[in-house]
PDB file of C-alpha atoms in Angstrom:
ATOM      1  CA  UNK J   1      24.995 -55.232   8.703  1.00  0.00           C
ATOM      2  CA  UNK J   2      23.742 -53.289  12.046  1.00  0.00           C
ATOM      3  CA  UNK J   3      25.437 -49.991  10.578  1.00  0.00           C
ATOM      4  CA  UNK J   4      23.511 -50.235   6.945  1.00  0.00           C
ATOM      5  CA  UNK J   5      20.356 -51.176   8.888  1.00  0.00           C
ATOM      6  CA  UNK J   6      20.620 -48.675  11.241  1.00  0.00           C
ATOM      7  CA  UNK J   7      21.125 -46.319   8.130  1.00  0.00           C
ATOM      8  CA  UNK J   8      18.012 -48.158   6.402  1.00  0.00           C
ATOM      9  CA  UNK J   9      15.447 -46.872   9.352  1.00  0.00           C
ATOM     10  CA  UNK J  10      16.777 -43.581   9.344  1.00  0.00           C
ATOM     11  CA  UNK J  11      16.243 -43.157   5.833  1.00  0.00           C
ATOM     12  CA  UNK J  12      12.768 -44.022   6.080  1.00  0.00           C
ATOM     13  CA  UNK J  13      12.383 -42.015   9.165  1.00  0.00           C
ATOM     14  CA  UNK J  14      13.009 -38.833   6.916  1.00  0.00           C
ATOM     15  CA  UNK J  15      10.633 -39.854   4.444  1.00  0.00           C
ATOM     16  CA  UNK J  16       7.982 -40.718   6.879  1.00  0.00           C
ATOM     17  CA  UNK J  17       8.468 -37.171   8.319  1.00  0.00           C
ATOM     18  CA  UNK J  18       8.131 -35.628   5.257  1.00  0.00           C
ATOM     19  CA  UNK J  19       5.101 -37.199   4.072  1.00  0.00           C
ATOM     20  CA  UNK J  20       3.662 -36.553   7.498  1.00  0.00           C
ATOM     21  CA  UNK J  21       4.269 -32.608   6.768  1.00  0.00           C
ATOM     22  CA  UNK J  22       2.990 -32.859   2.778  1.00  0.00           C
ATOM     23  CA  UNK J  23      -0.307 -34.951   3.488  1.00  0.00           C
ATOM     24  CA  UNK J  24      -1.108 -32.633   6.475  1.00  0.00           C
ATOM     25  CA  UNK J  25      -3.642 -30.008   5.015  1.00  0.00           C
ATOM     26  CA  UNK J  26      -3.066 -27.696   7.717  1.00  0.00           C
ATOM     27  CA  UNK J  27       0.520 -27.692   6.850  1.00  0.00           C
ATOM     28  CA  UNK J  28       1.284 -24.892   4.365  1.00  0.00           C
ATOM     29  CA  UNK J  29       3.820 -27.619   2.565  1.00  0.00           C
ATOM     30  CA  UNK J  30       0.634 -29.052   1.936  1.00  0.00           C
ATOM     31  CA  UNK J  31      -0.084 -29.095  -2.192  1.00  0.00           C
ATOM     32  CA  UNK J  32      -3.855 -29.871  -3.402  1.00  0.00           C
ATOM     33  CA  UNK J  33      -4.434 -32.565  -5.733  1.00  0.00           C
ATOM     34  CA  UNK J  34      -5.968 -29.004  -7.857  1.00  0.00           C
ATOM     35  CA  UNK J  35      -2.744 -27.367  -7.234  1.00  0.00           C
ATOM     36  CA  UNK J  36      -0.273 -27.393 -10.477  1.00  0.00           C
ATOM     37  CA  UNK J  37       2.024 -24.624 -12.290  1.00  0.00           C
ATOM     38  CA  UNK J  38      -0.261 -23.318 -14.624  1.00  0.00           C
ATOM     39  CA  UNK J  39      -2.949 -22.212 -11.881  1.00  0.00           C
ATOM     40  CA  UNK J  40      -4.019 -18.341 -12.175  1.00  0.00           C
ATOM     41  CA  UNK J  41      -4.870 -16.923  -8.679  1.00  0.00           C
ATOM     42  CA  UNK J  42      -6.055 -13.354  -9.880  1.00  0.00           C
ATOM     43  CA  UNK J  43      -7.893 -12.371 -12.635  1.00  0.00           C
ATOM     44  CA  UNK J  44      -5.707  -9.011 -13.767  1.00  0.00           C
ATOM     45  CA  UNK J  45      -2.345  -9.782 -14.548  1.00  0.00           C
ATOM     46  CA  UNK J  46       0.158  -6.921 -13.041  1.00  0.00           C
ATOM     47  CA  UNK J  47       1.345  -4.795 -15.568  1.00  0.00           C
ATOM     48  CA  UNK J  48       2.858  -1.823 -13.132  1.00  0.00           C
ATOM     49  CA  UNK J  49       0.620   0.686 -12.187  1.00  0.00           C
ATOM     50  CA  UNK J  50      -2.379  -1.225 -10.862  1.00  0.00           C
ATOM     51  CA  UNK J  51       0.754  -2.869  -8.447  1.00  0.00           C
ATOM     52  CA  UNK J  52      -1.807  -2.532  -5.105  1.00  0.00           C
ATOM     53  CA  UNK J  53      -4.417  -4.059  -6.047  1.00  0.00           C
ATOM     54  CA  UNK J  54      -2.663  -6.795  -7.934  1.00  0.00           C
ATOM     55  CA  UNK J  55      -0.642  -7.205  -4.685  1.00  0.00           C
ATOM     56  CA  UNK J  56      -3.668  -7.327  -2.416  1.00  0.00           C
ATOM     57  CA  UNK J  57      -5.894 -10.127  -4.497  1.00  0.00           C
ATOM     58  CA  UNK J  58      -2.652 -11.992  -4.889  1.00  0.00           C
ATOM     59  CA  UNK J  59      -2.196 -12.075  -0.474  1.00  0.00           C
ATOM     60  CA  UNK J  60      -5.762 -13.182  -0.404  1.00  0.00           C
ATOM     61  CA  UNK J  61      -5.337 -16.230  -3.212  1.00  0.00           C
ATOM     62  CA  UNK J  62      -2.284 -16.623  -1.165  1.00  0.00           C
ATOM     63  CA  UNK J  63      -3.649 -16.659   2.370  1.00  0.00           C
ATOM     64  CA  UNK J  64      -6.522 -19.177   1.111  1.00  0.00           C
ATOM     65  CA  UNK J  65      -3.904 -21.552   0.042  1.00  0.00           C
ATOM     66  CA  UNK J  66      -1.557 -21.347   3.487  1.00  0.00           C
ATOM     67  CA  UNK J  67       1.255 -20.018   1.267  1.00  0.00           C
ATOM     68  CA  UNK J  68       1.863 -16.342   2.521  1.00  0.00           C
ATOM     69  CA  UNK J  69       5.015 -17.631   4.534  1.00  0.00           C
ATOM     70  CA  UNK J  70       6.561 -18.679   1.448  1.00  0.00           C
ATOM     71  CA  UNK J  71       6.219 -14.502  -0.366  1.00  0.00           C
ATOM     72  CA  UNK J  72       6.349 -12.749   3.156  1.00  0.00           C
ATOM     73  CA  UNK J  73      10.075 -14.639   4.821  1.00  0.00           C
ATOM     74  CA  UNK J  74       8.473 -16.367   7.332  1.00  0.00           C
ATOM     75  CA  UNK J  75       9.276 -19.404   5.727  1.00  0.00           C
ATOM     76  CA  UNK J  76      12.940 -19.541   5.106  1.00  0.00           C
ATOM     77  CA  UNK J  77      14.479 -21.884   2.743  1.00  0.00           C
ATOM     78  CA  UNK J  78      15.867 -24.612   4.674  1.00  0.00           C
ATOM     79  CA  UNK J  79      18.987 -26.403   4.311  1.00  0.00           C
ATOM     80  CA  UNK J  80      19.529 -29.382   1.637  1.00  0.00           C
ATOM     81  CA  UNK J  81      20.025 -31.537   4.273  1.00  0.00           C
ATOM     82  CA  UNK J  82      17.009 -30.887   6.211  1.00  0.00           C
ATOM     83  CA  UNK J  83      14.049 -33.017   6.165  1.00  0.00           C
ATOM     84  CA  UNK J  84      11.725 -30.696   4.954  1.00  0.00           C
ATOM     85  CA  UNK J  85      13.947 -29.545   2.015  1.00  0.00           C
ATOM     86  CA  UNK J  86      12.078 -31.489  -0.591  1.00  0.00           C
ATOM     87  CA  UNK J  87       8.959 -29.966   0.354  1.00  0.00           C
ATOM     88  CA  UNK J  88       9.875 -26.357   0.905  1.00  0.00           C
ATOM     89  CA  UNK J  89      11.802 -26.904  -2.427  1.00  0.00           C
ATOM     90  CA  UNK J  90       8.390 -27.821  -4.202  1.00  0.00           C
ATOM     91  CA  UNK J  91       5.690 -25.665  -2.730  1.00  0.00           C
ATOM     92  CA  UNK J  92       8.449 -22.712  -3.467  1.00  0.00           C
ATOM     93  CA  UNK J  93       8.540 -23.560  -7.353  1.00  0.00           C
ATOM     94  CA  UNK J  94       4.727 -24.023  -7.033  1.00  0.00           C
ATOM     95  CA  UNK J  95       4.491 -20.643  -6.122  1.00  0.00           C
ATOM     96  CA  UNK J  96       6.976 -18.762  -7.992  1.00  0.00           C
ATOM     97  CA  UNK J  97       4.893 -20.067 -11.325  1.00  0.00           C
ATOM     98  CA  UNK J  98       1.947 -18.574  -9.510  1.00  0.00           C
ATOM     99  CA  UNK J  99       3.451 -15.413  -9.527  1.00  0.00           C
ATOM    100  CA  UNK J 100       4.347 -15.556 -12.996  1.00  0.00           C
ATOM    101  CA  UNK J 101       1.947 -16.556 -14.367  1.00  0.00           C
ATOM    102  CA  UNK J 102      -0.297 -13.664 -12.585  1.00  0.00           C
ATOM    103  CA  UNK J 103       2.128 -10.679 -14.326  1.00  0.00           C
ATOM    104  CA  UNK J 104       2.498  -9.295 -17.840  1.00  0.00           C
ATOM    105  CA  UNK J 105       4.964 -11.254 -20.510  1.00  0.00           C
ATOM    106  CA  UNK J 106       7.534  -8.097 -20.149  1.00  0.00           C
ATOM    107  CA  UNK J 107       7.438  -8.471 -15.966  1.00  0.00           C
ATOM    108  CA  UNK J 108       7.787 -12.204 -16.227  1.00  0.00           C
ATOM    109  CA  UNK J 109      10.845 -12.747 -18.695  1.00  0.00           C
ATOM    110  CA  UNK J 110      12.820 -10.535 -15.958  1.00  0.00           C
ATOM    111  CA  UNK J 111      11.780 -12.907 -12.955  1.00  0.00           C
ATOM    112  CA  UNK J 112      12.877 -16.555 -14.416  1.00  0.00           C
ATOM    113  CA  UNK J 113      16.208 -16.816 -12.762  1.00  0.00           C
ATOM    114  CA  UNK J 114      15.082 -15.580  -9.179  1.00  0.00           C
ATOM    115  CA  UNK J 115      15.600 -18.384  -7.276  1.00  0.00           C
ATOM    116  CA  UNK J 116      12.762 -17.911  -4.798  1.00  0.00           C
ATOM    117  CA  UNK J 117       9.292 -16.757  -4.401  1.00  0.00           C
ATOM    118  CA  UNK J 118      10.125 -14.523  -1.578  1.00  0.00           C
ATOM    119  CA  UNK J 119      12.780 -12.881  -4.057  1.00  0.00           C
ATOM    120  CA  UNK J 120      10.521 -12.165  -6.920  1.00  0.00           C
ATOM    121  CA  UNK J 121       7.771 -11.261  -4.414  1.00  0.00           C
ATOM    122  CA  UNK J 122      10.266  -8.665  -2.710  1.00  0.00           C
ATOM    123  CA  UNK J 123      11.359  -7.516  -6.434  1.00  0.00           C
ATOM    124  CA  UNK J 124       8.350  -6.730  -7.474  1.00  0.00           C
ATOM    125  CA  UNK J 125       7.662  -4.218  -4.546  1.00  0.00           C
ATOM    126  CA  UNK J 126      10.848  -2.764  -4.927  1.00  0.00           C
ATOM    127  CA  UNK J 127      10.466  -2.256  -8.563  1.00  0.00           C
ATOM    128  CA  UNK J 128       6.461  -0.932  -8.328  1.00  0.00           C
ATOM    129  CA  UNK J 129       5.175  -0.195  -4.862  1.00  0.00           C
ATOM    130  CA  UNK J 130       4.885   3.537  -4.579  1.00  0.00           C
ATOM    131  CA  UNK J 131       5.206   5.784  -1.600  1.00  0.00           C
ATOM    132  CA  UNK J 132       1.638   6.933  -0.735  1.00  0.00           C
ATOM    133  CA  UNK J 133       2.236  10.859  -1.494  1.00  0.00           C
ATOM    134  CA  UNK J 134       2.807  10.141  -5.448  1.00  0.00           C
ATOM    135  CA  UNK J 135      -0.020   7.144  -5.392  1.00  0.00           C
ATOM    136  CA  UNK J 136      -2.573   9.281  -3.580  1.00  0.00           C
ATOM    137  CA  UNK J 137      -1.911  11.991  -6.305  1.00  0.00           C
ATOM    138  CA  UNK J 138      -2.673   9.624  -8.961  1.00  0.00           C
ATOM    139  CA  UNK J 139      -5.504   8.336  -7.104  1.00  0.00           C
ATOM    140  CA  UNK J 140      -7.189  12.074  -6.077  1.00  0.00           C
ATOM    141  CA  UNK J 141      -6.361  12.641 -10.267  1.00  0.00           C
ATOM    142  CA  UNK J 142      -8.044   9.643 -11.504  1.00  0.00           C
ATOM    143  CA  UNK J 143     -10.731  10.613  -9.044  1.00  0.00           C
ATOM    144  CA  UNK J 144     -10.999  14.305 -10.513  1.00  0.00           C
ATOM    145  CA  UNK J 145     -10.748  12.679 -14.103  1.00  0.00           C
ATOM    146  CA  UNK J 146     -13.635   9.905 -13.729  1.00  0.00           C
ATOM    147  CA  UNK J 147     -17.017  10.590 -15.559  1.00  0.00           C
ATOM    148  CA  UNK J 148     -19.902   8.143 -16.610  1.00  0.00           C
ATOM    149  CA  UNK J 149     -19.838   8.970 -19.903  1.00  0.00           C
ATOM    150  CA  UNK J 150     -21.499   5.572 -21.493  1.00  0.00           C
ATOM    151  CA  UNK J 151     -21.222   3.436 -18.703  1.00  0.00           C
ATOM    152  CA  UNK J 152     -23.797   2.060 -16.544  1.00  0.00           C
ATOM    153  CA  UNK J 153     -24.376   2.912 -13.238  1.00  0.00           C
ATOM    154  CA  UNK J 154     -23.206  -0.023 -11.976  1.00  0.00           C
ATOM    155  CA  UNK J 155     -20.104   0.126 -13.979  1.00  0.00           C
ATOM    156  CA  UNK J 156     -19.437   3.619 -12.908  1.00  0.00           C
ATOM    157  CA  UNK J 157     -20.050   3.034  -9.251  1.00  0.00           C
ATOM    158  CA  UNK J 158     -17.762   0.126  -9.339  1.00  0.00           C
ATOM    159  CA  UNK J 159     -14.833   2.681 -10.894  1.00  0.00           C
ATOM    160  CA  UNK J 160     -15.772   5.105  -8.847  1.00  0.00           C
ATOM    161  CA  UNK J 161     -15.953   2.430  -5.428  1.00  0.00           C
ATOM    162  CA  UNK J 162     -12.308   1.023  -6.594  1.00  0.00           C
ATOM    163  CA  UNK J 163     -10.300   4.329  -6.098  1.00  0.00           C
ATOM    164  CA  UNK J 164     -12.523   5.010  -2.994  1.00  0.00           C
ATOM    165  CA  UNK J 165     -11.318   2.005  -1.056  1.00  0.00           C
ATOM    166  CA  UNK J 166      -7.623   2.168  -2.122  1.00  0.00           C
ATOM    167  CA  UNK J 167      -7.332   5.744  -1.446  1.00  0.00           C
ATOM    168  CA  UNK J 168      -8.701   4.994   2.092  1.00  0.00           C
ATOM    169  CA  UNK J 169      -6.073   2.289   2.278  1.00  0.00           C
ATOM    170  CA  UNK J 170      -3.297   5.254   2.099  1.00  0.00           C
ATOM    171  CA  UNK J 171      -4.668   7.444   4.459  1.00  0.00           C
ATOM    172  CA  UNK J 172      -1.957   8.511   6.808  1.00  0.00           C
ATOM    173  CA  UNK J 173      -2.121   6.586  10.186  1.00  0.00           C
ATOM    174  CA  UNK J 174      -1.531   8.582  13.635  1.00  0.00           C
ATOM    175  CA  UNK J 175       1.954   9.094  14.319  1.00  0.00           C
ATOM    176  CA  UNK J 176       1.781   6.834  17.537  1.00  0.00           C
ATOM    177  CA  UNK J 177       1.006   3.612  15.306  1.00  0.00           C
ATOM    178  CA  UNK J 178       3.499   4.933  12.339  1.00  0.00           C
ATOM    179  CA  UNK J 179       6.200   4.460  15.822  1.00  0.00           C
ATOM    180  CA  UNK J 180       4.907   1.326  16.641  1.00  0.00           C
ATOM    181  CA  UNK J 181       4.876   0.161  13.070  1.00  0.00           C
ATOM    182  CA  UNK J 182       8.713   0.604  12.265  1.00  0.00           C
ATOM    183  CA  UNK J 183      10.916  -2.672  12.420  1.00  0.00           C
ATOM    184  CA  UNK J 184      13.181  -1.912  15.077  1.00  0.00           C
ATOM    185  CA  UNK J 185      11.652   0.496  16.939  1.00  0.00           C
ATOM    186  CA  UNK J 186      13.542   3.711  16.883  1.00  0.00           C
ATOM    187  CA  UNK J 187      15.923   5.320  18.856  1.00  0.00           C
ATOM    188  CA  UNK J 188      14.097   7.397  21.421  1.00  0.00           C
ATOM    189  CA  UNK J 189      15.910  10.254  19.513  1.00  0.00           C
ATOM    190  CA  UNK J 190      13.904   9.775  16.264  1.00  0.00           C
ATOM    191  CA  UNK J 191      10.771   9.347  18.130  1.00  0.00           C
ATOM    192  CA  UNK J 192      11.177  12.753  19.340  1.00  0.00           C
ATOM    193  CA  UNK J 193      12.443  14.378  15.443  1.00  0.00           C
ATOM    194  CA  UNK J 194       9.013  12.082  14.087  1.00  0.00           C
ATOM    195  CA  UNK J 195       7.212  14.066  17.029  1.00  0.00           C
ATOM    196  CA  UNK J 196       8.207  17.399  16.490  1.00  0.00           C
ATOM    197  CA  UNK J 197       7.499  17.041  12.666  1.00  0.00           C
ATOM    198  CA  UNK J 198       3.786  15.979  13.392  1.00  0.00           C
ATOM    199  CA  UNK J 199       3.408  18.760  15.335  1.00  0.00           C
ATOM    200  CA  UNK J 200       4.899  21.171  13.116  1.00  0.00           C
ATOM    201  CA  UNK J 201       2.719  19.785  10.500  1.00  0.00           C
ATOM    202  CA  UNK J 202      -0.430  20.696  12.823  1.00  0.00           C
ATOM    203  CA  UNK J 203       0.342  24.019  13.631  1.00  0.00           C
ATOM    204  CA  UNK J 204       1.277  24.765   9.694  1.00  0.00           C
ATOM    205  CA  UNK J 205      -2.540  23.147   9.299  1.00  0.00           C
ATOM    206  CA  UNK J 206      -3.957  24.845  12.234  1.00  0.00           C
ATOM    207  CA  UNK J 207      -2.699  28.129  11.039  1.00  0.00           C
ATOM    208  CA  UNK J 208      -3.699  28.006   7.644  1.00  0.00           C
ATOM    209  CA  UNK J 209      -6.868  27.712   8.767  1.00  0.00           C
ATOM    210  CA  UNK J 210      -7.049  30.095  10.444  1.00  0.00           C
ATOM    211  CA  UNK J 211      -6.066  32.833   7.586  1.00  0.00           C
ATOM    212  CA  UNK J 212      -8.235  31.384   4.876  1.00  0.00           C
ATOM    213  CA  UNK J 213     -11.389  31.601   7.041  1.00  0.00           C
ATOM    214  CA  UNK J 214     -10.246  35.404   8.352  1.00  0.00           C
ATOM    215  CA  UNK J 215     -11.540  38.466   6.594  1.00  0.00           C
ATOM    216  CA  UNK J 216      -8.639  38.839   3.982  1.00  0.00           C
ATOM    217  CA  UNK J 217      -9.133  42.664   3.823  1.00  0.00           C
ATOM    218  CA  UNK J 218      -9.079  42.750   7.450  1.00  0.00           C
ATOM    219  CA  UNK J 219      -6.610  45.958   8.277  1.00  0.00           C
ATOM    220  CA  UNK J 220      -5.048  46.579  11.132  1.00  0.00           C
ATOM    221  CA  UNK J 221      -3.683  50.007  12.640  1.00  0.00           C
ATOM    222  CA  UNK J 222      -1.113  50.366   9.513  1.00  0.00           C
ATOM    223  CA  UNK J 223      -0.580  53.204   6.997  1.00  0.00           C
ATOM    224  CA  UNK J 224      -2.765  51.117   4.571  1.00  0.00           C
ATOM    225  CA  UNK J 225      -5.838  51.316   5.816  1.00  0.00           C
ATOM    226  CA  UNK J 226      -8.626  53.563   4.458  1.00  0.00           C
ATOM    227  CA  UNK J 227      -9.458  56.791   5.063  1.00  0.00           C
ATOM    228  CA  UNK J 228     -11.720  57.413   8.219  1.00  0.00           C
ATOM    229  CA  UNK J 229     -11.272  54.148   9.109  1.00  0.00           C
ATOM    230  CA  UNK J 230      -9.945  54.491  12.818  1.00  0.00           C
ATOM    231  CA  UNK J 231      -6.834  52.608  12.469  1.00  0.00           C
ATOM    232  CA  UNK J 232      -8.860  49.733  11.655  1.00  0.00           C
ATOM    233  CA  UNK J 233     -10.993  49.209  14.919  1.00  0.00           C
ATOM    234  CA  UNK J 234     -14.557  48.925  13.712  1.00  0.00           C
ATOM    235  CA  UNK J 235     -16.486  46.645  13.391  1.00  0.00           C
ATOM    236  CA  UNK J 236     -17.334  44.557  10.597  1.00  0.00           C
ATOM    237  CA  UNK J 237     -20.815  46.025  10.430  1.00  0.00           C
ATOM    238  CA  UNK J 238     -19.471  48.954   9.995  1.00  0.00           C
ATOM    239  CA  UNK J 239     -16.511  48.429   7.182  1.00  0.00           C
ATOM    240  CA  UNK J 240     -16.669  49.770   3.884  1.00  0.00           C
ATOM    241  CA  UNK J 241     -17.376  47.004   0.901  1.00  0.00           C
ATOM    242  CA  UNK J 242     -16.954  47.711  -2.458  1.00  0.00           C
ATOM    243  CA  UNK J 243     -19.978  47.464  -5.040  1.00  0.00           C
ATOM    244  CA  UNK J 244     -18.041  45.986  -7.562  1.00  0.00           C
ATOM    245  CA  UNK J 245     -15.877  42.667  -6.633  1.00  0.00           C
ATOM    246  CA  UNK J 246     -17.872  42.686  -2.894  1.00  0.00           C
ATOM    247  CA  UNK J 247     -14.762  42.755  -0.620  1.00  0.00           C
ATOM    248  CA  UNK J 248     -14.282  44.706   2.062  1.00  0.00           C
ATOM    249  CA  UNK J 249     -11.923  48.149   3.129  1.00  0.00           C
ATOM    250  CA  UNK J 250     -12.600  49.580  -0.284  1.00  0.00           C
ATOM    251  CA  UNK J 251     -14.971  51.519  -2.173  1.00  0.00           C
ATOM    252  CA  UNK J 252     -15.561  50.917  -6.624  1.00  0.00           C
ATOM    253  CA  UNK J 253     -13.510  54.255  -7.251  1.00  0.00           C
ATOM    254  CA  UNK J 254     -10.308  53.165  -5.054  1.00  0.00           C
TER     255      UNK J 254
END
């Protein structure tokens, strides 16, 4: 009789527990009474290319509900003996119908037999997060491409505002934080390759530059240069410019 009882009070020891964790509201195991399946946190469902800012309205809906641990790993699935196992287990299908019901039908028939929200979360940036070279394309093209046309100014602005904000998003960082970013840290010998690169990429800037804002018919003492013109060494002032396409070091009839 002392064993079963003793087995009694832990049994409702775990159950206390866990209904100490669910009716917390600071606890992100904590469900509102609003809180069911069929909820929609954004208002665009992701269909592929608008990925970014599907993915950042979805982290604030998220965030606002204390359930960011649950998509990001920081809250790992415990095990099925653990106290909190019935809880995890039902804010992580809560969740995962979030998610699916915030995508397209063709996106969410391919993420019904995940078995976690941190899995379909992770396969949907695999599948459509883009590096930001091919996304800042797009987003410099669509830029290029916009036009009012027949929308109001409003309406254009807020077009116009959209692809502002997320191409300022992918701006490249400093190559200090990109270091500091990475998950390790590197070897000490990468830091130096990432280095060298940035720098290489700075002087291929720097000299480019230079050459587009030089004098492009600038000669110097070579067997090219025109006639009478001192191997090159006078001034600008004094250079010869052609009266029919306005550059310099030539005259109409040569």
């Amino acid at each position: 009789m002392a064993k079963g009882g003793s087995g009694n009070g832990n049994r409702g020891g775990q159950v206390n527990s866990e209904i100490v964790v669910v009716e917390d509201s600071s606890s992100p195991y904590f469900l509102h009474n609003g809180d069911h399946p069929g909820l929609n946190l954004v208002l665009n469902l992701l269909t592929g290319p608008n990925y970014h800012t599907w993915r950042r309205a979805m982290l604030m809906a998220l965030t606002a509900k204390n359930k960011v641990g649950f998509v990001d790993g920081t809250i790992s699935r415990p095990m099925s003996h653990d106290l909190i196992y019935g809880a995890w287990n039902r804010c992580n299908s809560m969740i995962s119908s979030w998610i699916i019901n915030a995508v397209s039908r063709e996106i969410a028939d391919s993420l019904l037999y995940l078995d976690s929200a941190c899995d379909i979360w992770k396969d949907l940036n695999d599948r459509f997060n883009q590096g930001n070279g091919p996304r800042i394309f797009q987003i410099k093209k669509q830029l290029s491409a916009l036009n009012q046309g027949s929308l109001d100014v409003n309406s254009y602005f807020t077009k116009l505002k959209i692809l502002w904000d997320e191409l300022r998003e992918f701006q490249p960082v400093p190559i200090r934080g990109q270091i500091l970013m990475m998950d390790p840290l590197p070897a000490i010998n990468k830091v130096f390759s990432l280095v060298i690169q940035e720098e290489r990429h700075r002087t291929v800037g720097y000299s480019y530059s230079g050459s587009h804002n030089s004098d492009p018919m600038t000669f110097g003492s070579n067997s090219n240069a025109p006639a009478g013109s001192s191997g090159g060494s006078k001034t600008r002032r004094d250079r010869i410019t052609c009266s029919h396409c306005g550059f310099q070091g030539h005259t109409k009839d040569k």
